[in-house]
Amino acid sequence: MYRTHNNGELKAKDIDNQVTLSGWVQKIRDKGFMIWVDLRDRYGITQLIFDEERTPKDVMDKASQLGREFVIQVSGTVIERESKNPKMTTGDIELLVSEISVLNTSLTPPFTIEDKTDGGEDLRMKYRYLDIRRTPVRNNLVFRHKVTMAVRNYLSEKDFVEVETPYLIKSTPEGARDFVVPSRMNEGQFYALPQSPQTFKQLLMVGGMDKYFQIVKCFRDEDLRADRQPEFTQIDCEMAFVEQEDVLNTFEGLTRHLLKEINKVDVEEFPRMTYDEAMRRYGNDKPDIRFGMEFGELNTVAQNKDFNVFNKAELVVGIAVPGGNSYSRKEIDKLIDWVKRPQVGAKGMVYVRCNDDGSYKSSVDKFYDQDDLAKWAEATAAKPGDLICVLSGETHKTRTQLSALRMELAERLELRKSNEFAPLWVIDFPLLEWDEETNRYHAMHHPFTSPKPGQMELLKTDPGAVKANAYDLVLNGNEIGGGSIRIHDKETQAKMFDYLGFTPEEAKAQFGFLMDAFQYGAPPHGGIAFGLDRLVAILGGQETIRDFIAFPKNNAGRDVMIDAPAVIDNEQLEALHLKLSLDNK
Amino acid sequence: MYRTHNNGELKAKDIDNQVTLSGWVQKIRDKGFMIWVDLRDRYGITQLIFDEERTPKDVMDKASQLGREFVIQVSGTVIERESKNPKMTTGDIELLVSEISVLNTSLTPPFTIEDKTDGGEDLRMKYRYLDIRRTPVRNNLVFRHKVTMAVRNYLSEKDFVEVETPYLIKSTPEGARDFVVPSRMNEGQFYALPQSPQTFKQLLMVGGMDKYFQIVKCFRDEDLRADRQPEFTQIDCEMAFVEQEDVLNTFEGLTRHLLKEINKVDVEEFPRMTYDEAMRRYGNDKPDIRFGMEFGELNTVAQNKDFNVFNKAELVVGIAVPGGNSYSRKEIDKLIDWVKRPQVGAKGMVYVRCNDDGSYKSSVDKFYDQDDLAKWAEATAAKPGDLICVLSGETHKTRTQLSALRMELAERLELRKSNEFAPLWVIDFPLLEWDEETNRYHAMHHPFTSPKPGQMELLKTDPGAVKANAYDLVLNGNEIGGGSIRIHDKETQAKMFDYLGFTPEEAKAQFGFLMDAFQYGAPPHGGIAFGLDRLVAILGGQETIRDFIAFPKNNAGRDVMIDAPAVIDNEQLEALHLKLSLDNK
């Protein structure tokens, strides 16, 4: 047996007991006649003491040769510590060592194994196994485990059944983003890895499973943006015989349970906001409502004056920045530069200083008097001391730009508090969204989403106006879940595929099995999927999902630790009936 | 809201209440003036009654047009049932329907949705979503969920942390069996899907996670045998600072917990048997010890007579078949034919009838007298009324053949009772096994398995005799789990790779990251992996794992429901830098 206790559990009550511990050497203080070693494992740190007067000489010698990250096993007597450390759970005691054995040596690690390390991102990715030894990283993984256990136990108690759906499936119309797997036994054919278990969970509803969930890996071969991973984890859920209200209530319950269980936070009933309202008030379909700075639309009070920029704009809209009047001219110019960056894309920004004496000073004083500006202040709820920032232009673009500014300012003003939780349902999403590239409408959610009752006909006359029974759960400005009520009859589904540009043959080839299934008594059903990586990061009070993934990939989709992907040999390619077709050959 | 109750919960206490139910039409009995419908969902069946005198005419009309598997919603009053059905949880009541709405119609299903169906295997696979509507199939999936929840909660309480390891990894030396995934972003390179998370769980131990588990999909591209799946699920576990004894105790605890929690069965401390003993007593490294028929070795009592077949055999070994003396000559001849089938491969079989009067009658009476045969009976523990079956030849082959016969006879004699559980640890596996094909030794478990202390040197002189710290958990004649104590220092691991025929370059290319990790203070560690599909099937009292998988693949690795794998289009191939290389092109 390597240990009788772990390094986080010995307390005053254990004094005088003989114990055996194992772990890593975290720190050594060697005074020659006396050596102290901090011994670390997942559970904590225990201080070891080697004392020339009480420790056998050979043990003393071995102790003097230890190095950082050596793995050792020690036995001895628990004794009271002279200078107690109330910050450590084991701070009342130390172990007077009488036996030691070195289980493994260690080279000097490429970075320090401390809460704050000197290792850069790349080095830490390459030696991820050493990074995981650091308490904050390891704690994140333990935290993730706690969250998934809480999810599983909650849903299980609510009669949800976790069902494993297959990983080797078929390529879908969003095929361009599928990872595929060549089949050796079925020559020239490929499996695809699932982007989500969407169709399978619907088939489980057709199969009468009634309430399904699964915590499951999904795969998407996109050009990676920061903080995207080619493989990611979903909490995937589906229910039969439900309307939108049932789904919202169920998963509001789950989310509230998590906040209570994991974060010890009670939250009120989640507010609900339509997509249209979210766009109008926050310029964003996942607004962070932990802070104000709501949009004030200024068309009625700012147009029809002599300022042409505003007159010809589809939308004039502003926000009040709390305390922003203290910004210097230079700071404001920098803000203007910021909104003009290509990533934001505004053409310019109008601003109004709200002075403490109730007067206003704006960058467009030529066109607007104090009364006009007072109306702007009213519309944006600006108070003396604030700065009103105003953008204008095409509605959707302008809103998106102002939303970016709002989030940036909130970040600078530290209004986004990681220990504050503001969940929100955004509902009534449009069924379709216009795609500039292909010049046509696409399903905003996916082609299985049901339009609002009675709106199917509207598809022909005003497609962009059709709303769906689709909803997102937003937490602190992040979409943590999204779902919809699904189409459950074959005719509607066929019409939808037709509308989205599938020929009947394509629809049959891709989704014939689902259309078939709908002929045999499919129940009404709907569901939701949560992005687990993001959810865990937010509950953990952090923004970077990579910190909550044991072995993440980098932005090029590479695992730099194991050096994957890699070439495979020719025999293997042959067995798969494949040849490489490289650009330079 | 589609329902106030499910179809399994209404009882006598609900009589006179107004309720709404939804579900599938299971059965219709139409007497014109009175119609009874069995309404089914996952939770049960509730009987609906439509009565011309009490039900509105339009509702009556709609009821008369229902068909099997229609999805309906009904409202009405719970009333007492005239002829109660104590076998149904809802058997005291029925629902007098006042409102009905047909939520979806159904074609006639291709097979009956009953506990015993008329559908064949192929049809049920194609329409798996209808098969899942059948209670036994659905119950298997719910059962699987219960088992995984019990596993997760048990391990979690024991401080194990579930950590997700990546699915997109690198091809390994057993690469021929890897499914690979071409990378679009890394031209000419491939990920591989994991055959197990072996190296990652070891890295987590190096990373100080201490106790890891994961219920995880694994992938192996083998030519499929009956009841093998290209994707399968493991309960994967690893612990640091453990010896074999710690691992066995921990997972004996888990298994005992499952038997108690899921099957309400208490089992004694699990017996342990070395691999050598299992082979000697049962001819099998996963013996079913629910019944006797242990091997009796007969070399000393059957050789050195005039029967040459036995004299020149390496092993003569027999089993006593309980009550086998009642077999007719014809039945025994059939048994002899059975052992001579190519799948078993024996050259012949000697038998001894043990008469009720204590005398013997054998097929080799020419060579052996009653005293000789009495010694055979003693060695095989045969009793009057039994039949002794004796095989001979090369030791390992003969044992394997006799084991096949033993299992076949136990099956025929119904000695393998599905509600009886006999777990067993088989320990001290050989480190290596001889491979006839490549004419060299291979790792029996995997190249990370640690040899028994002090046996490393034996590798040079008698490799086949080296035993490993490797163990299997056997339940009712099935290997449900297997694991080992791992090598944790770089030198031993390098020697092992060398011994197994890796060049240092190959070892570095494949497992450099692991060897690197071992240089930075790797702790002693070991673990185990359970085959979840098999475990669930056995706990569920069944033999076929496919019955416990929601969407299994057939023996050609195809999902016949979604028709995967399938061809992908040329643009997709091009994006992946691949060309097909088909045999007929």
PDB file of N, CA, C and O in Angstrom, chain A residues 159-184:
ATOM      1  N   ASP A 159     -36.778  11.847 -14.739  1.00  0.00           N
ATOM      2  CA  ASP A 159     -37.198  10.799 -15.684  1.00  0.00           C
ATOM      3  C   ASP A 159     -36.523  10.870 -17.048  1.00  0.00           C
ATOM      4  O   ASP A 159     -36.945  10.176 -17.984  1.00  0.00           O
ATOM      5  N   PHE A 160     -35.504  11.703 -17.191  1.00  0.00           N
ATOM      6  CA  PHE A 160     -34.752  11.687 -18.447  1.00  0.00           C
ATOM      7  C   PHE A 160     -33.837  10.468 -18.459  1.00  0.00           C
ATOM      8  O   PHE A 160     -33.298  10.073 -17.416  1.00  0.00           O
ATOM      9  N   VAL A 161     -33.690   9.884 -19.635  1.00  0.00           N
ATOM     10  CA  VAL A 161     -32.844   8.708 -19.794  1.00  0.00           C
ATOM     11  C   VAL A 161     -31.669   9.095 -20.683  1.00  0.00           C
ATOM     12  O   VAL A 161     -31.867   9.647 -21.774  1.00  0.00           O
ATOM     13  N   GLU A 162     -30.452   8.803 -20.211  1.00  0.00           N
ATOM     14  CA  GLU A 162     -29.294   9.084 -21.065  1.00  0.00           C
ATOM     15  C   GLU A 162     -29.130   7.925 -22.039  1.00  0.00           C
ATOM     16  O   GLU A 162     -28.985   6.766 -21.637  1.00  0.00           O
ATOM     17  N   VAL A 163     -29.205   8.233 -23.316  1.00  0.00           N
ATOM     18  CA  VAL A 163     -29.080   7.206 -24.357  1.00  0.00           C
ATOM     19  C   VAL A 163     -27.882   7.569 -25.228  1.00  0.00           C
ATOM     20  O   VAL A 163     -27.759   8.714 -25.674  1.00  0.00           O
ATOM     21  N   GLU A 164     -27.001   6.609 -25.455  1.00  0.00           N
ATOM     22  CA  GLU A 164     -25.850   6.854 -26.318  1.00  0.00           C
ATOM     23  C   GLU A 164     -26.256   6.698 -27.781  1.00  0.00           C
ATOM     24  O   GLU A 164     -26.771   5.670 -28.182  1.00  0.00           O
ATOM     25  N   THR A 165     -26.005   7.737 -28.541  1.00  0.00           N
ATOM     26  CA  THR A 165     -26.275   7.677 -29.979  1.00  0.00           C
ATOM     27  C   THR A 165     -24.947   7.424 -30.695  1.00  0.00           C
ATOM     28  O   THR A 165     -23.889   7.644 -30.128  1.00  0.00           O
ATOM     29  N   PRO A 166     -24.999   6.942 -31.935  1.00  0.00           N
ATOM     30  CA  PRO A 166     -23.749   6.539 -32.596  1.00  0.00           C
ATOM     31  C   PRO A 166     -22.848   7.714 -32.986  1.00  0.00           C
ATOM     32  O   PRO A 166     -23.323   8.822 -33.230  1.00  0.00           O
ATOM     33  N   TYR A 167     -21.544   7.415 -33.020  1.00  0.00           N
ATOM     34  CA  TYR A 167     -20.551   8.397 -33.485  1.00  0.00           C
ATOM     35  C   TYR A 167     -20.234   8.224 -34.965  1.00  0.00           C
ATOM     36  O   TYR A 167     -19.769   9.154 -35.615  1.00  0.00           O
ATOM     37  N   LEU A 168     -20.422   7.007 -35.464  1.00  0.00           N
ATOM     38  CA  LEU A 168     -20.139   6.778 -36.884  1.00  0.00           C
ATOM     39  C   LEU A 168     -21.460   6.862 -37.626  1.00  0.00           C
ATOM     40  O   LEU A 168     -22.218   5.894 -37.675  1.00  0.00           O
ATOM     41  N   ILE A 169     -21.731   8.061 -38.191  1.00  0.00           N
ATOM     42  CA  ILE A 169     -23.024   8.257 -38.840  1.00  0.00           C
ATOM     43  C   ILE A 169     -22.820   8.663 -40.294  1.00  0.00           C
ATOM     44  O   ILE A 169     -21.845   8.265 -40.909  1.00  0.00           O
ATOM     45  N   LYS A 170     -23.733   9.447 -40.819  1.00  0.00           N
ATOM     46  CA  LYS A 170     -23.699   9.770 -42.247  1.00  0.00           C
ATOM     47  C   LYS A 170     -23.519  11.262 -42.432  1.00  0.00           C
ATOM     48  O   LYS A 170     -24.020  12.056 -41.650  1.00  0.00           O
ATOM     49  N   SER A 171     -22.834  11.634 -43.485  1.00  0.00           N
ATOM     50  CA  SER A 171     -22.601  13.044 -43.761  1.00  0.00           C
ATOM     51  C   SER A 171     -23.922  13.748 -44.075  1.00  0.00           C
ATOM     52  O   SER A 171     -24.805  13.183 -44.702  1.00  0.00           O
ATOM     53  N   THR A 172     -24.074  14.981 -43.599  1.00  0.00           N
ATOM     54  CA  THR A 172     -25.317  15.736 -43.747  1.00  0.00           C
ATOM     55  C   THR A 172     -25.132  16.897 -44.716  1.00  0.00           C
ATOM     56  O   THR A 172     -24.026  17.125 -45.203  1.00  0.00           O
ATOM     57  N   PRO A 173     -26.204  17.649 -44.995  1.00  0.00           N
ATOM     58  CA  PRO A 173     -26.080  18.753 -45.954  1.00  0.00           C
ATOM     59  C   PRO A 173     -25.071  19.798 -45.514  1.00  0.00           C
ATOM     60  O   PRO A 173     -24.455  20.459 -46.326  1.00  0.00           O
ATOM     61  N   GLU A 174     -24.896  19.944 -44.190  1.00  0.00           N
ATOM     62  CA  GLU A 174     -23.843  20.857 -43.734  1.00  0.00           C
ATOM     63  C   GLU A 174     -22.514  20.106 -43.827  1.00  0.00           C
ATOM     64  O   GLU A 174     -21.565  20.360 -43.102  1.00  0.00           O
ATOM     65  N   GLY A 175     -22.514  19.127 -44.746  1.00  0.00           N
ATOM     66  CA  GLY A 175     -21.418  18.193 -44.905  1.00  0.00           C
ATOM     67  C   GLY A 175     -20.038  18.814 -44.973  1.00  0.00           C
ATOM     68  O   GLY A 175     -19.069  18.215 -44.527  1.00  0.00           O
ATOM     69  N   ALA A 176     -19.984  20.012 -45.536  1.00  0.00           N
ATOM     70  CA  ALA A 176     -18.684  20.656 -45.674  1.00  0.00           C
ATOM     71  C   ALA A 176     -17.984  20.776 -44.331  1.00  0.00           C
ATOM     72  O   ALA A 176     -16.775  20.829 -44.260  1.00  0.00           O
ATOM     73  N   ARG A 177     -18.763  20.781 -43.257  1.00  0.00           N
ATOM     74  CA  ARG A 177     -18.149  20.908 -41.933  1.00  0.00           C
ATOM     75  C   ARG A 177     -18.013  19.576 -41.219  1.00  0.00           C
ATOM     76  O   ARG A 177     -17.634  19.523 -40.059  1.00  0.00           O
ATOM     77  N   ASP A 178     -18.384  18.492 -41.894  1.00  0.00           N
ATOM     78  CA  ASP A 178     -18.285  17.180 -41.268  1.00  0.00           C
ATOM     79  C   ASP A 178     -16.856  16.673 -41.278  1.00  0.00           C
ATOM     80  O   ASP A 178     -16.161  16.771 -42.293  1.00  0.00           O
ATOM     81  N   PHE A 179     -16.438  16.082 -40.175  1.00  0.00           N
ATOM     82  CA  PHE A 179     -15.282  15.209 -40.205  1.00  0.00           C
ATOM     83  C   PHE A 179     -15.769  13.856 -40.728  1.00  0.00           C
ATOM     84  O   PHE A 179     -16.808  13.368 -40.294  1.00  0.00           O
ATOM     85  N   VAL A 180     -15.025  13.280 -41.661  1.00  0.00           N
ATOM     86  CA  VAL A 180     -15.464  11.995 -42.204  1.00  0.00           C
ATOM     87  C   VAL A 180     -14.459  10.898 -41.857  1.00  0.00           C
ATOM     88  O   VAL A 180     -13.301  11.173 -41.553  1.00  0.00           O
ATOM     89  N   VAL A 181     -14.940   9.663 -41.909  1.00  0.00           N
ATOM     90  CA  VAL A 181     -14.155   8.494 -41.528  1.00  0.00           C
ATOM     91  C   VAL A 181     -14.274   7.453 -42.639  1.00  0.00           C
ATOM     92  O   VAL A 181     -15.343   6.873 -42.827  1.00  0.00           O
ATOM     93  N   PRO A 182     -13.197   7.248 -43.413  1.00  0.00           N
ATOM     94  CA  PRO A 182     -13.289   6.262 -44.490  1.00  0.00           C
ATOM     95  C   PRO A 182     -13.549   4.861 -43.943  1.00  0.00           C
ATOM     96  O   PRO A 182     -13.010   4.491 -42.909  1.00  0.00           O
ATOM     97  N   SER A 183     -14.390   4.112 -44.652  1.00  0.00           N
ATOM     98  CA  SER A 183     -14.707   2.744 -44.235  1.00  0.00           C
ATOM     99  C   SER A 183     -13.835   1.769 -44.990  1.00  0.00           C
ATOM    100  O   SER A 183     -13.736   1.819 -46.211  1.00  0.00           O
ATOM    101  N   ARG A 184     -13.183   0.887 -44.254  1.00  0.00           N
ATOM    102  CA  ARG A 184     -12.344  -0.131 -44.882  1.00  0.00           C
ATOM    103  C   ARG A 184     -13.226  -1.221 -45.495  1.00  0.00           C
ATOM    104  O   ARG A 184     -12.984  -1.693 -46.599  1.00  0.00           O
TER     105      ARG A 184
END
